[in-house]
Short mmCIF file of C-alpha atoms in Angstrom, two decimals:
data_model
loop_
_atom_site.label_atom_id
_atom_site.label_comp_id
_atom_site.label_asym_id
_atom_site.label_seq_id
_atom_site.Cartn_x
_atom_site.Cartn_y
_atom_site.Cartn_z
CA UNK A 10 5.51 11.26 15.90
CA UNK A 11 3.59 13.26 18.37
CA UNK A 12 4.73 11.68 21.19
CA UNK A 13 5.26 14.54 23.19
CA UNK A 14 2.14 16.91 22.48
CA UNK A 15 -0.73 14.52 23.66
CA UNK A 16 -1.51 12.72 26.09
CA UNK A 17 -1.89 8.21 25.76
CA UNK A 18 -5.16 7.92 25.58
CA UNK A 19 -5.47 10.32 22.78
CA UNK A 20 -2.42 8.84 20.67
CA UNK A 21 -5.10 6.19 18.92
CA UNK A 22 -4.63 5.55 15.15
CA UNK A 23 -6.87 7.40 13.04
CA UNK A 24 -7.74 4.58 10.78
CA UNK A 25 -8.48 1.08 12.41
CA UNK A 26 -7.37 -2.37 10.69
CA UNK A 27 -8.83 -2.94 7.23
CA UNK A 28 -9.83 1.00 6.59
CA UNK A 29 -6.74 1.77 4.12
CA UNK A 30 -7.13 3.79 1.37
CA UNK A 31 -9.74 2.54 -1.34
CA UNK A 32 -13.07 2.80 -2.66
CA UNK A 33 -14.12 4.69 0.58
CA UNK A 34 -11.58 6.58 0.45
CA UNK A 35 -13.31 10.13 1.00
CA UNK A 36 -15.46 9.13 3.56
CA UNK A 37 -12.81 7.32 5.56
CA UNK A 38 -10.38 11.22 4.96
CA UNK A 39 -13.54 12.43 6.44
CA UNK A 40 -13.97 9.97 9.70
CA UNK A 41 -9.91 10.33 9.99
CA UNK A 42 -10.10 14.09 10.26
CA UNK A 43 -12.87 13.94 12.63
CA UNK A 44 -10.88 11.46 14.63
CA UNK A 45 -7.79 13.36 14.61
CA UNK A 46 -9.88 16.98 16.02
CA UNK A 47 -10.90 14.31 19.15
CA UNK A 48 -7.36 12.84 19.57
CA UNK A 49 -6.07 17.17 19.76
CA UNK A 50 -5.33 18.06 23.35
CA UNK A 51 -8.20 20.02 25.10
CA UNK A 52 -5.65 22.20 26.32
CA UNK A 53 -3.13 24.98 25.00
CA UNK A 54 -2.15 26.01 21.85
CA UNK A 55 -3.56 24.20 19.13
CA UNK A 56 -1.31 22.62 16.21
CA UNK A 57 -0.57 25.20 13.31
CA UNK A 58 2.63 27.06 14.43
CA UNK A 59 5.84 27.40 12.32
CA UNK A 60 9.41 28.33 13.36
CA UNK A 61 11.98 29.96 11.90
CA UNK A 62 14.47 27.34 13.23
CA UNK A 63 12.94 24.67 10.48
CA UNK A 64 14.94 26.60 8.11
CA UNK A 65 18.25 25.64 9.96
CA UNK A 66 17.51 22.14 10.16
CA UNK A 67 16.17 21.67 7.00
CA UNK A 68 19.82 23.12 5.75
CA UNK A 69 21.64 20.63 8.24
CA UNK A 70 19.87 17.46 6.76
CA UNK A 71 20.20 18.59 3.19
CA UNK A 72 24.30 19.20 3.94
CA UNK A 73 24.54 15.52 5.51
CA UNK A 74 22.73 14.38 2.69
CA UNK A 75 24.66 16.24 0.04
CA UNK A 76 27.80 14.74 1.60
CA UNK A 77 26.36 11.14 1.52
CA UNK A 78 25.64 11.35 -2.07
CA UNK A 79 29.03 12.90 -2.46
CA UNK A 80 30.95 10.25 -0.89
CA UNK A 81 29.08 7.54 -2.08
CA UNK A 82 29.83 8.49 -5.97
CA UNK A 83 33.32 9.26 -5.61
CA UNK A 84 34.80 6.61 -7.41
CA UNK A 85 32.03 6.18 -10.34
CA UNK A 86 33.49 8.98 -12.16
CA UNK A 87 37.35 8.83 -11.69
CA UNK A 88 37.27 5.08 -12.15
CA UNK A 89 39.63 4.70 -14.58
CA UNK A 90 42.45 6.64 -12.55
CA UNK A 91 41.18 4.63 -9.66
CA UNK A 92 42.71 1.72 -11.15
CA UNK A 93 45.93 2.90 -12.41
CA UNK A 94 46.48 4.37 -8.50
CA UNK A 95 45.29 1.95 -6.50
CA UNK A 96 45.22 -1.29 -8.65
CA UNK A 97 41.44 -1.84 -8.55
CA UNK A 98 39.84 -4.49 -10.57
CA UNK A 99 36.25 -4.25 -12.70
CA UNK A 100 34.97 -5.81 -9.67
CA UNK A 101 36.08 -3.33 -6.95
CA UNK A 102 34.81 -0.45 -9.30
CA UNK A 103 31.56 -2.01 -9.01
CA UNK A 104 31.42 -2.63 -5.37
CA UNK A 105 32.88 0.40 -4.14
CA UNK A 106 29.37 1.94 -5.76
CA UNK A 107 27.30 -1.40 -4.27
CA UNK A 108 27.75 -0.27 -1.03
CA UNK A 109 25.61 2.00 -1.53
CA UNK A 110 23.23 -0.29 -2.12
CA UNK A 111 23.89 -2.59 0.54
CA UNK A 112 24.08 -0.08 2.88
CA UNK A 113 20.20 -0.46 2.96
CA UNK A 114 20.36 -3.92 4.09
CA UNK A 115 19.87 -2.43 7.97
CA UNK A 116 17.61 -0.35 6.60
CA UNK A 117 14.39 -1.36 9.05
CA UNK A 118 16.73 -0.71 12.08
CA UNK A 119 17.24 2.75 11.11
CA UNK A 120 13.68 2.96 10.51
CA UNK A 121 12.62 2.00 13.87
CA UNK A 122 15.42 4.26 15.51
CA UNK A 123 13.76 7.31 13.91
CA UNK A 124 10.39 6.16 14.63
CA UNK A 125 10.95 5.14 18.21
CA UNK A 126 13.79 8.18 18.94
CA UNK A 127 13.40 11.13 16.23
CA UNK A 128 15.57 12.84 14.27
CA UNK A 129 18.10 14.02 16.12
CA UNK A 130 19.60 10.62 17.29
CA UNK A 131 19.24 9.07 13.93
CA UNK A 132 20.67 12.03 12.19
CA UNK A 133 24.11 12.21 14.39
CA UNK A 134 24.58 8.48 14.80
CA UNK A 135 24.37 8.92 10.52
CA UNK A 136 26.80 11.97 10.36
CA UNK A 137 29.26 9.86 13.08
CA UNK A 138 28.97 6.76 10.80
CA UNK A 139 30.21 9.35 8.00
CA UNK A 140 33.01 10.45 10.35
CA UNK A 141 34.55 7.24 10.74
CA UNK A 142 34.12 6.18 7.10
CA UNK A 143 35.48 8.90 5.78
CA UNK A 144 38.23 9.01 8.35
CA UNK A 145 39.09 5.19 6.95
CA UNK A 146 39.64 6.23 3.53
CA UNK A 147 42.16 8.89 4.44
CA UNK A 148 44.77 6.44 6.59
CA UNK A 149 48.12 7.01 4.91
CA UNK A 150 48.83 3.21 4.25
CA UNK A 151 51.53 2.07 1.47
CA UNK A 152 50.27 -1.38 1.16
CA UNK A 153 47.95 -0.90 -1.51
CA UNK A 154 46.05 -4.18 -0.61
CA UNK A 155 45.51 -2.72 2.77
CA UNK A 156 44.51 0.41 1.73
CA UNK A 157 41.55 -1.09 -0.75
CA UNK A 158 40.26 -3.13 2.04
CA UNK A 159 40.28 0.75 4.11
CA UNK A 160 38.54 2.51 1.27
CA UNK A 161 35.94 -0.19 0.93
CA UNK A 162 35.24 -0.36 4.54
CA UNK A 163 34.92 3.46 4.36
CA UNK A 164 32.27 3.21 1.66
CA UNK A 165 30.77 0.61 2.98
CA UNK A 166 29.88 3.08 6.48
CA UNK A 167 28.93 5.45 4.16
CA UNK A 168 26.43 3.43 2.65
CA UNK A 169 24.81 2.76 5.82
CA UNK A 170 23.57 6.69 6.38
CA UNK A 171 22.12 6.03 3.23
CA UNK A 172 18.83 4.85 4.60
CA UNK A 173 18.37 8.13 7.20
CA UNK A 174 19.30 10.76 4.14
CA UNK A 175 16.96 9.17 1.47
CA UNK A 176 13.90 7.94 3.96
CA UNK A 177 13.65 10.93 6.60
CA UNK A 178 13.03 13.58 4.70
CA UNK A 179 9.18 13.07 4.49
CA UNK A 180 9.60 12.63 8.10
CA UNK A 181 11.38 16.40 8.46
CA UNK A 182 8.83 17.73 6.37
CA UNK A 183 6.13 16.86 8.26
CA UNK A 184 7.34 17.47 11.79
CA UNK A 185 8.58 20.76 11.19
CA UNK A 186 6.81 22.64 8.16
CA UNK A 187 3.12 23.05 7.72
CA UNK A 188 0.86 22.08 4.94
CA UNK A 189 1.59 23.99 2.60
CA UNK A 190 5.40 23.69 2.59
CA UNK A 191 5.84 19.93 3.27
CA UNK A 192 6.24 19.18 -0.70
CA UNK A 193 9.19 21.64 -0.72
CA UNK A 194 10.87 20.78 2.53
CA UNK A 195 10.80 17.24 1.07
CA UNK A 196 11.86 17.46 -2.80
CA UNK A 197 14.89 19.96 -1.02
CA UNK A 198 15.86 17.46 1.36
CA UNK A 199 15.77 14.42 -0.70
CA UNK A 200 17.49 15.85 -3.46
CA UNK A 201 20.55 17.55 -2.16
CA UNK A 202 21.67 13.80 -1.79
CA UNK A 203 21.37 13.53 -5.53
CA UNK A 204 23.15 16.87 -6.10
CA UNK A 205 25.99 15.78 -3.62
CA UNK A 206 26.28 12.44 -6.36
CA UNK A 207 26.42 15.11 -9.20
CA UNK A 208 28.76 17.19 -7.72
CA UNK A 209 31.27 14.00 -7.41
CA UNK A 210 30.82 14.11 -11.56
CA UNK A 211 32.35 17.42 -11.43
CA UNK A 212 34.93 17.33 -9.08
CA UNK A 213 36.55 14.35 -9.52
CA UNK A 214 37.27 14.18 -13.01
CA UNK A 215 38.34 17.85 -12.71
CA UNK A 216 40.46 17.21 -9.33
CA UNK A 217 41.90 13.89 -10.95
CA UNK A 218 43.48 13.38 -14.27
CA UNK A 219 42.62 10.64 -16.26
CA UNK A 220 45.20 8.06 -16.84
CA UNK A 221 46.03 9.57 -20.32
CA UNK A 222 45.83 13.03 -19.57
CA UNK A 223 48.93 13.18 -17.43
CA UNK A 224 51.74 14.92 -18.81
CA UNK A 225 54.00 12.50 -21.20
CA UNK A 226 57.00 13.31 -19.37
CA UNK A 227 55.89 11.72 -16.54
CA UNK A 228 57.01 8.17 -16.14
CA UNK A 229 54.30 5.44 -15.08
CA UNK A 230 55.40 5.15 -11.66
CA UNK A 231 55.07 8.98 -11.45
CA UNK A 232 51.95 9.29 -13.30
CA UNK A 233 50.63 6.84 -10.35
CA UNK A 234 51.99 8.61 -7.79
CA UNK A 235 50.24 11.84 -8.99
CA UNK A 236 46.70 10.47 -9.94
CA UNK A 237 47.12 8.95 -6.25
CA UNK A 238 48.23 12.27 -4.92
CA UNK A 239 45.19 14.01 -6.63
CA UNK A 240 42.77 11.58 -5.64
CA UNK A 241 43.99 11.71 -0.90
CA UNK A 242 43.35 15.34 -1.60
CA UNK A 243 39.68 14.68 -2.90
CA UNK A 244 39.52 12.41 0.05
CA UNK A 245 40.79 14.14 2.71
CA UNK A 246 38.83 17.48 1.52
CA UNK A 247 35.58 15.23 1.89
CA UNK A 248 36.40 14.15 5.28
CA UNK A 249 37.01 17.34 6.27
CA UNK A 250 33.62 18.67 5.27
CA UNK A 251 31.52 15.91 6.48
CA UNK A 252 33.49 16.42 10.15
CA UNK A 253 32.41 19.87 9.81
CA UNK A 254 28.50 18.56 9.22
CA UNK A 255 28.74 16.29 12.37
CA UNK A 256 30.07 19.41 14.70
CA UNK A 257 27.25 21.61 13.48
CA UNK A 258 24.57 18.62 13.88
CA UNK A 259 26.34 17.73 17.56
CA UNK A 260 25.97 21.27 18.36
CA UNK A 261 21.79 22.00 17.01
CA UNK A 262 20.07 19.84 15.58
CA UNK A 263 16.81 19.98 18.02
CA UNK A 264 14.13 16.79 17.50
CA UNK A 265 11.30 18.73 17.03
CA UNK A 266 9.37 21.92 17.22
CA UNK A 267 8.10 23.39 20.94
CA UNK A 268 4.36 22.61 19.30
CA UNK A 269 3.31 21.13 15.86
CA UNK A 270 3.24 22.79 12.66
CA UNK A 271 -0.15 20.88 11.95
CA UNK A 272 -2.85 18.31 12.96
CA UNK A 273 -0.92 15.37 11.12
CA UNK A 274 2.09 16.09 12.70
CA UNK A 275 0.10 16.19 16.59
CA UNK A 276 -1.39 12.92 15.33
CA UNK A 277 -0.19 9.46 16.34
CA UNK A 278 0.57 7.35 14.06
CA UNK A 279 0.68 3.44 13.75
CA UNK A 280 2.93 1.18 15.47
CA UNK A 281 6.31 -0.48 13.66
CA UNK A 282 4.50 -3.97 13.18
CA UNK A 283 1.08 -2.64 12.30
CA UNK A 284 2.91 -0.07 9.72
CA UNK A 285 4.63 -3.12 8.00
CA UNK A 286 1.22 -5.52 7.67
CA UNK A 287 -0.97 -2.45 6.47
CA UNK A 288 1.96 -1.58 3.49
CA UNK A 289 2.34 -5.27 2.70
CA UNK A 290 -1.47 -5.54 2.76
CA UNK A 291 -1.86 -2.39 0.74
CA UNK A 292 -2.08 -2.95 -3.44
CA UNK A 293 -1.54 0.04 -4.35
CA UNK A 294 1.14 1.12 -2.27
CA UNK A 295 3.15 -1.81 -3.77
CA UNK A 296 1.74 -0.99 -7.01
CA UNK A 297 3.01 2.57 -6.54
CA UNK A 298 5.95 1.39 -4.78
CA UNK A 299 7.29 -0.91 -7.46
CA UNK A 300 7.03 2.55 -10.27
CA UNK A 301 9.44 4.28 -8.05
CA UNK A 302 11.76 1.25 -7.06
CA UNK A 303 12.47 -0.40 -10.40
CA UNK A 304 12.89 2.59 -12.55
CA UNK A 305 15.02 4.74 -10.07
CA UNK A 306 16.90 1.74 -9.50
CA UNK A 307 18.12 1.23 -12.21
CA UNK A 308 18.62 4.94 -13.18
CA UNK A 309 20.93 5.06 -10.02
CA UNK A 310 23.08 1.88 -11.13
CA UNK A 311 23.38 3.24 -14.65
CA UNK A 312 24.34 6.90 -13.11
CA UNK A 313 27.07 5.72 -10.96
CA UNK A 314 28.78 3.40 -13.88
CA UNK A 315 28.33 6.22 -16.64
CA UNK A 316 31.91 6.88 -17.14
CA UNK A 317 31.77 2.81 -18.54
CA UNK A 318 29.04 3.21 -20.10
CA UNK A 319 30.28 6.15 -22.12
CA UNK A 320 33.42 3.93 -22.57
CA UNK A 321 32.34 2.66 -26.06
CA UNK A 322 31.29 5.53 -28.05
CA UNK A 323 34.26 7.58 -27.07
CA UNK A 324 33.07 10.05 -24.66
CA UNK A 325 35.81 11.09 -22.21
CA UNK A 326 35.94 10.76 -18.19
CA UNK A 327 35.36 14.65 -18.47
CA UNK A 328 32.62 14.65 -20.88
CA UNK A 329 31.16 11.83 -18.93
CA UNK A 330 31.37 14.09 -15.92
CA UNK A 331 29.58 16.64 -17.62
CA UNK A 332 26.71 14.82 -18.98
CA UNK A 333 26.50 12.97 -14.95
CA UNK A 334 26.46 16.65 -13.28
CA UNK A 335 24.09 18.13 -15.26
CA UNK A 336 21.50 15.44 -15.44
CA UNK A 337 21.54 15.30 -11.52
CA UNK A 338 21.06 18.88 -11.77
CA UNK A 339 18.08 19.77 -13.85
CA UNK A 340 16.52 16.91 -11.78
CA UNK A 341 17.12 18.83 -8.50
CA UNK A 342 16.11 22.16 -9.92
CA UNK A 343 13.31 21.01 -11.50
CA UNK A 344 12.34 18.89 -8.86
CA UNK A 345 12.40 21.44 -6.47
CA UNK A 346 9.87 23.18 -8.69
CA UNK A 347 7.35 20.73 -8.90
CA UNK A 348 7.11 20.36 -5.20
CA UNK A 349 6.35 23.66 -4.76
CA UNK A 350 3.49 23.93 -7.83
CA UNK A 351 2.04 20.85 -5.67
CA UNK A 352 2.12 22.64 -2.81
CA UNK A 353 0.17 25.26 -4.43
CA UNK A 354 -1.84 23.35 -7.00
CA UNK A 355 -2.47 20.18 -4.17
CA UNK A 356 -4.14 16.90 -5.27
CA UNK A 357 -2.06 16.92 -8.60
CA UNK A 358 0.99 14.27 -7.66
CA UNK A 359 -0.31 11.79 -10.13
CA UNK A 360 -0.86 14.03 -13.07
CA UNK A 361 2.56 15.52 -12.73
CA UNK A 362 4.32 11.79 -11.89
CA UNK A 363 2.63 10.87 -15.19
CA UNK A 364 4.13 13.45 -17.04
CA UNK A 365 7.47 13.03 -16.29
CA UNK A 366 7.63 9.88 -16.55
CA UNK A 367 6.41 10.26 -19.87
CA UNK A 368 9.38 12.08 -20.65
CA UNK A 369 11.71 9.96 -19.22
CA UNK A 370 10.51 6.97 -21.48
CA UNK A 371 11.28 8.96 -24.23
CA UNK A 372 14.56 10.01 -23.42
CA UNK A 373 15.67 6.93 -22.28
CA UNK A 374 14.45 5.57 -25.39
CA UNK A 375 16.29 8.42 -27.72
CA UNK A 376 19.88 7.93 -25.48
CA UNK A 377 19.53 4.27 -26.00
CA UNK A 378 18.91 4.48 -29.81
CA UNK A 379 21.48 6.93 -30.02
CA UNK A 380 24.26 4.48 -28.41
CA UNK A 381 23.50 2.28 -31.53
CA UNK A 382 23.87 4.57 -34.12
CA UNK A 383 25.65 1.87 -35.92
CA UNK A 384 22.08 0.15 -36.39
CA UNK A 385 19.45 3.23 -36.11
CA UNK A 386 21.67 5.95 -38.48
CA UNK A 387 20.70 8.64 -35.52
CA UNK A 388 23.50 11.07 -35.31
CA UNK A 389 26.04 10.29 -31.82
CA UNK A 390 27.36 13.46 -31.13
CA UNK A 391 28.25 15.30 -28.14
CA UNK A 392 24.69 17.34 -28.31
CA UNK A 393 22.32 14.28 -28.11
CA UNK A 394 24.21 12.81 -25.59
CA UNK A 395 23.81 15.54 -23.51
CA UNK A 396 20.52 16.38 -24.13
CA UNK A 397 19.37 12.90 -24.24
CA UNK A 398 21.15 11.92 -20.54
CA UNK A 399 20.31 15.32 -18.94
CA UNK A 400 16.41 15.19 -20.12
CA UNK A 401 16.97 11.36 -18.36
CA UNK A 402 18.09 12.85 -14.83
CA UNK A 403 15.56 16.03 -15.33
CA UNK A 404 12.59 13.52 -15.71
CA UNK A 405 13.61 10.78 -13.18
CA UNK A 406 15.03 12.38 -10.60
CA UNK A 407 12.47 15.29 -10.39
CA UNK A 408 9.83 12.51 -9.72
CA UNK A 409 11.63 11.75 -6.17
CA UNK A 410 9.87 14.17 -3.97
CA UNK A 411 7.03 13.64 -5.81
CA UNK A 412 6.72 9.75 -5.08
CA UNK A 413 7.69 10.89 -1.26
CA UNK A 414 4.76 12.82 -0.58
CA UNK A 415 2.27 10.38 -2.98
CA UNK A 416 3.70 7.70 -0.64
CA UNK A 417 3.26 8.86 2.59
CA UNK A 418 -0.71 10.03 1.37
CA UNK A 419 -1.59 6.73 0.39
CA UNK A 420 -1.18 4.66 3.34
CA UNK A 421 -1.36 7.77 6.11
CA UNK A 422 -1.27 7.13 9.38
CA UNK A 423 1.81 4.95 9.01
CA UNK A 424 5.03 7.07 9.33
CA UNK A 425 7.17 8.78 6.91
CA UNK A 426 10.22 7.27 7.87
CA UNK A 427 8.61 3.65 7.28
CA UNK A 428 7.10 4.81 4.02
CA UNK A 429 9.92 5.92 2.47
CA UNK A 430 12.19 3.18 4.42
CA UNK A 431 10.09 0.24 1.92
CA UNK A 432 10.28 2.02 -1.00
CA UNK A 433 14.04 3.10 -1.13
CA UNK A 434 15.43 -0.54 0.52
CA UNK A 435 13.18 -2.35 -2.86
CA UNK A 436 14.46 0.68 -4.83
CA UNK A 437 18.40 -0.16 -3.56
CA UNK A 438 17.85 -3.86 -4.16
CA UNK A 439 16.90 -3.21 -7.49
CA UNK A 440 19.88 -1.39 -7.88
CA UNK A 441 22.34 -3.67 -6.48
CA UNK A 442 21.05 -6.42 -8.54
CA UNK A 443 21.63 -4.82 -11.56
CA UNK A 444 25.50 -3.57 -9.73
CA UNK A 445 25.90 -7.59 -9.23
CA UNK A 446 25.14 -8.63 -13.08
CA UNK A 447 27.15 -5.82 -13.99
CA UNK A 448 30.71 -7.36 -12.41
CA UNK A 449 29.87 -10.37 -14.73
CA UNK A 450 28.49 -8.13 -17.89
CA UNK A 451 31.03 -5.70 -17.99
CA UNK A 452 32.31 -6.07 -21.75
CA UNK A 453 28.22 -6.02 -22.78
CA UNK A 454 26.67 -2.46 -21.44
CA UNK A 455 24.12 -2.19 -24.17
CA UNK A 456 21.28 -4.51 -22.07
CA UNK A 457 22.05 -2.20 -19.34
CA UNK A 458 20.91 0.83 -21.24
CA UNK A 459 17.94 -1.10 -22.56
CA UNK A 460 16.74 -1.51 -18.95
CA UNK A 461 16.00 2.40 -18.83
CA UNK A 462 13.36 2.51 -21.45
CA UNK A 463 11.44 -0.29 -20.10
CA UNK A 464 11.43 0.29 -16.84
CA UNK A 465 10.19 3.66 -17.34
CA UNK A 466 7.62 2.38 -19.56
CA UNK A 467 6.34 0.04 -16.65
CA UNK A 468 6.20 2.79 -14.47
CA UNK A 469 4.20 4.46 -16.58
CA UNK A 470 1.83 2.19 -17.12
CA UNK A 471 1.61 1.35 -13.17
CA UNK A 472 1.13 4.98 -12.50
CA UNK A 473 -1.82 5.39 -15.34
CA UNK A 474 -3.85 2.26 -13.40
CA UNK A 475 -2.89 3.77 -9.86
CA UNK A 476 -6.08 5.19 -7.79
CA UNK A 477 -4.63 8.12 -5.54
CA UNK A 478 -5.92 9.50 -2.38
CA UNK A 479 -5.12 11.94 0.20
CA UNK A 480 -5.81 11.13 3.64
CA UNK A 481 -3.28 13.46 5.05
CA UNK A 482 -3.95 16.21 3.25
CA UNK A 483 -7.72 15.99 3.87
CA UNK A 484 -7.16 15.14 7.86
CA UNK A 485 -4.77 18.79 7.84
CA UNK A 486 -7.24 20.97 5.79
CA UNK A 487 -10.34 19.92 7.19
CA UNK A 488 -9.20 19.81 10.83
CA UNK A 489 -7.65 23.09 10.62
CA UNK A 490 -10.36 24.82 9.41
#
C-alpha cells in the first residue's frame, strides 16, 4: 500500500527485524511515527484527505460480500428440501457448506494479489469467480447426478471469493477512510458477509417449503417437482443479483484514492515473506489469533448446520430460520456499533473484546444446557432458544471487526490483507474440521454444541493474558499532528 504516493527510497519499513510489538512497545510507536513523517514526500499535499467516493466503494464491497455470504449458506437452511429435490445425502449437506471452508485453501494467493495489485483486481476477479459459480448452479440439467456435481462446483467457486470478502476489509478501511472512521468502514464491510449468511435463513425456508409442509394433495413426485421448482428460483434470483454486483464493480470500482486519507495509509509496508516470518514470529499475534480462529470457527460450522442441530428438540426449518437470521443480525447491528464507540473511545479493543466474549460464554453455555433439558430441568421453549442463539450471534459475531482492527495494530507495518488473510484461513480450518467430523457424527450433535462454551471460554482467557498495543494508531495521531 502506498505504492503510488512516494517515491523508493522512502517506501522503507517503519519497524526493522526484531522491533515487533512488546515491552517497548511505546517507544518503538514513537520511533515508527517519527520514521513514517521522514518516509512522507517533501512535496505536495500531505496525507489526510477524504473523498466522498469511499462511500461508493465501501457499498460495492459490502454488496459482493453480502452476496458471498448469501450464496455460501444457501443450502444450510433448506437442507431438508434439498434432499427430497435433489437426492442429497448427509454428506453432500455437509460439503456443500465445506466449501466454504475450503475455499480458503488459496487463500495466500489472494493475499498476495491484493498486496502486490490492490483492490480493484482482486475484487472483480472475486465478483467474476461469483459469476461463473452461480451461473453453474442454474444449468437446467435433468440428470440429477449431474446437476449435484454443477451445484457443488458452483459452491465450491463461491467459496474461493471467500478469502477477498472476509480479509480485505481492513485493507479498504485503511486505504480509503481516515483515522477516525477505519473501525466503522471495517465492522460494515466485514459484516455484510455475515448478514448476506443470515439473510439465506430467511429466505430460503420462506421461498422453499419444507418437505412436510407441501400441500397433501400433492403426490411425492409432485411435491419434488415443486420444492425443486422453488428452490431454481432462489437460485437463479441469486445469480441474477451477484451479475448485477460484477457490472457495477466492472464499471467503478477505482484502487485507491487520488492522495491518502492518512500517514499509515502513505506508509509502506513490509514485504509478503517478511509479513509471514514477523506474524509467525509474533506470540501474541498467534495468541490473539487463535481467540478469534477457534471460537468463530466453530460458531460458523454450528451456524450453517443449525437447521440439524435444531432437528432433535423439535424446532422447525422455519423456526430454525428465525433463530439463524436474527442471531446474524444483532451481531451486525451491534457490531457496527462497537466499531464506531472505538473509533471514538480509541485504545479500548481489548476491554470491549473481553466483554463480549464474556457474554458469549454464557450464552453458549445457557443454549447448550437448555438442549438437555432432559438432564438440567431448564425450560426448552421457543423463548430461550431464541434468546439464548441470538445473544450467541450478538456476542460472537460483533467481536469480528473488533479482532480486525486489534489485528492489524498489533503487528503494524505488515498489511491488512495478510493480517486478516492468517487469521480467517486458521479460523476456516477450524471450521472445516469440525464440517469433516460432522459427516461422521451426524446422529450425535450434542458434542458439537459443547464446543461453543469452551471455545469461548478459551478465548476468554487468551484475551485476559493478551498485552495490546497500537502502533498504527500512534504512527497516524502523532504524525498528523
Amino acid at each position: 500500500m502506498g505504492a503510488g504516493w512516494s517515491s523508493d527510497e522512502e517506501r522503507q519499513p517503519l519497524l526493522g527485524p526484531g522491533l515487533g510489538p512488546g515491552p517497548g512497545a511505546a517507544r518503538r510507536s514513537r520511533e515508527a511515527a517519527a520514521a513514517a513523517a521522514v518516509a512522507l514526500p517533501a512535496a505536495g499535499p500531505g496525507p489526510g484527505r477524504v473523498y466522498g467516493r469511499r462511500w461508493l466503494v465501501l457499498l460495492l464491497f459490502s454488496l459482493l460480500a453480502f452476496a458471498q455470504g448469501l450464496v455460501w449458506n444457501t443450502w444450510g437452511p433448506i437442507q431438508n428440501s434439498a434432499r427430497q429435490a435433489y437426492g442429497f445425502s448427509s454428506w453432500d449437506i455437509a460439503l456443500l457448506v465445506l466449501w466454504g471452508p475450503i475455499g480458503f485453501l488459496p487463500c495466500f494467493a489472494f493475499m498476495w494479489l491484493l498486496d502486490k495489485r490492490g483492490l480493484r483486481v482482486t475484487v472483480l476477479l472475486t465478483s467474476f469467480l461469483m459469476v461463473l459459480g452461480t451461473g453453474l448452479r442454474c444449468i437446467p440439467i435433468s440428470d440429477l447426478m449431474l446437476k449435484r456435481r454443477l451445484i457443488h462446483g458452483g459452491q465450491m467457486l463461491n467459496g474461493l471469493a471467500g478469502p477477498t470478502v472476509m480479509n480485505a476489509a481492513p485493507f479498504l478501511s485503511t486505504t480509503w477512510f481516515s483515522a477516525d472512521e477505519r473501525a466503522t468502514a471495517t465492522a460494515i464491510a466485514s459484516m455484510l458477509s455475515y448478514l448476506g449468511g443470515a439473510c439465506a435463513f430467511l429466505v430460503g425456508p420462506l421461498v422453499v417449503p419444507a418437505p412436510n409442509g407441501t400441500s397433501p394433495l400433492l403426490t411425492a413426485e409432485n411435491s419434488r417437482a415443486h420444492i425443486k421448482d422453488r428452490i431454481e428460483t432462489v437460485l437463479y434470483a441469486e445469480f441474477g443479483v451477484v451479475c448485477l454486483i460484477f457490472s457495477a464493480t466492472l464499471a467503478y470500482f477505482p484502487p485507491r484514492p487520488p492522495l491518502p486519507p492518512s500517514v499509515a495509509a502513505a506508509s509502506q509496508r513490509l514485504s509478503y515473506r517478511r509479513s509471514f516470518c514477523r506474524l509467525l514470529s509474533n506470540l501474541r499475534f498467534l495468541m490473539i489469533a487463535l481467540a478469534y480462529a477457534i471460537p468463530l470457527g466453530v460458531f460458523a460450522g454450528w451456524s450453517g448446520v443449525l437447521d440439524l442441530i435444531l432437528t432433535p428438540v423439535h424446532v422447525s426449518q422455519v423456526d430454525a430460520g428465525w433463530i439463524g437470521f436474527w442471531s446474524i443480525v444483532g451481531g451486525c447491528v451491534v457490531g457496527i456499533a462497537m466499531a464506531r464507540f472505538a473509533d471514538f473511545i480509541r485504545g479500548m479493543l481489548k476491554l470491549i473484546l473481553l466483554l463480549l466474549f464474556s457474554g458469549a460464554t454464557l450464552s453458549s453455555t445457557w443454549f447448550t444446557l437448555t438442549c438437555l433439558n432432559s438432564i438440567t430441568h431448564l425450560p426448552l421453549t421457543t423463548v430461550t432458544l431464541y434468546a439464548s442463539c441470538i445473544l450467541l450471534g450478538v456476542f460472537l459475531n460483533s467481536s469480528v471487526p473488533i479482532f480486525f482492527e486489534l489485528f492489524v495494530e498489533t503487528v503494524y507495518p505488515v498489511p491488512e490483507g495478510i493480517t486478516c488473510g492468517v487469521v480467517t484461513f486458521l479460523s476456516n480450518m477450524f471450521m472445516g474440521v469440525l464440517l469433516f467430523f460432522l459427516t461422521f457424527y451426524h446422529t450425535e450433535l450434542s458434542w458439537f454444541n459443547w464446543c461453543l462454551p469452551g471455545s469461548c471460554l478459551l478465548s476468554l482467557l487468551l484475551i485476559l493474558c493478551f498485552r495490546e498495543s497500537y502502533d498504527r494508531l500512534y504512527l497516524d495521531v502523532v504524525v498528523s499532528v
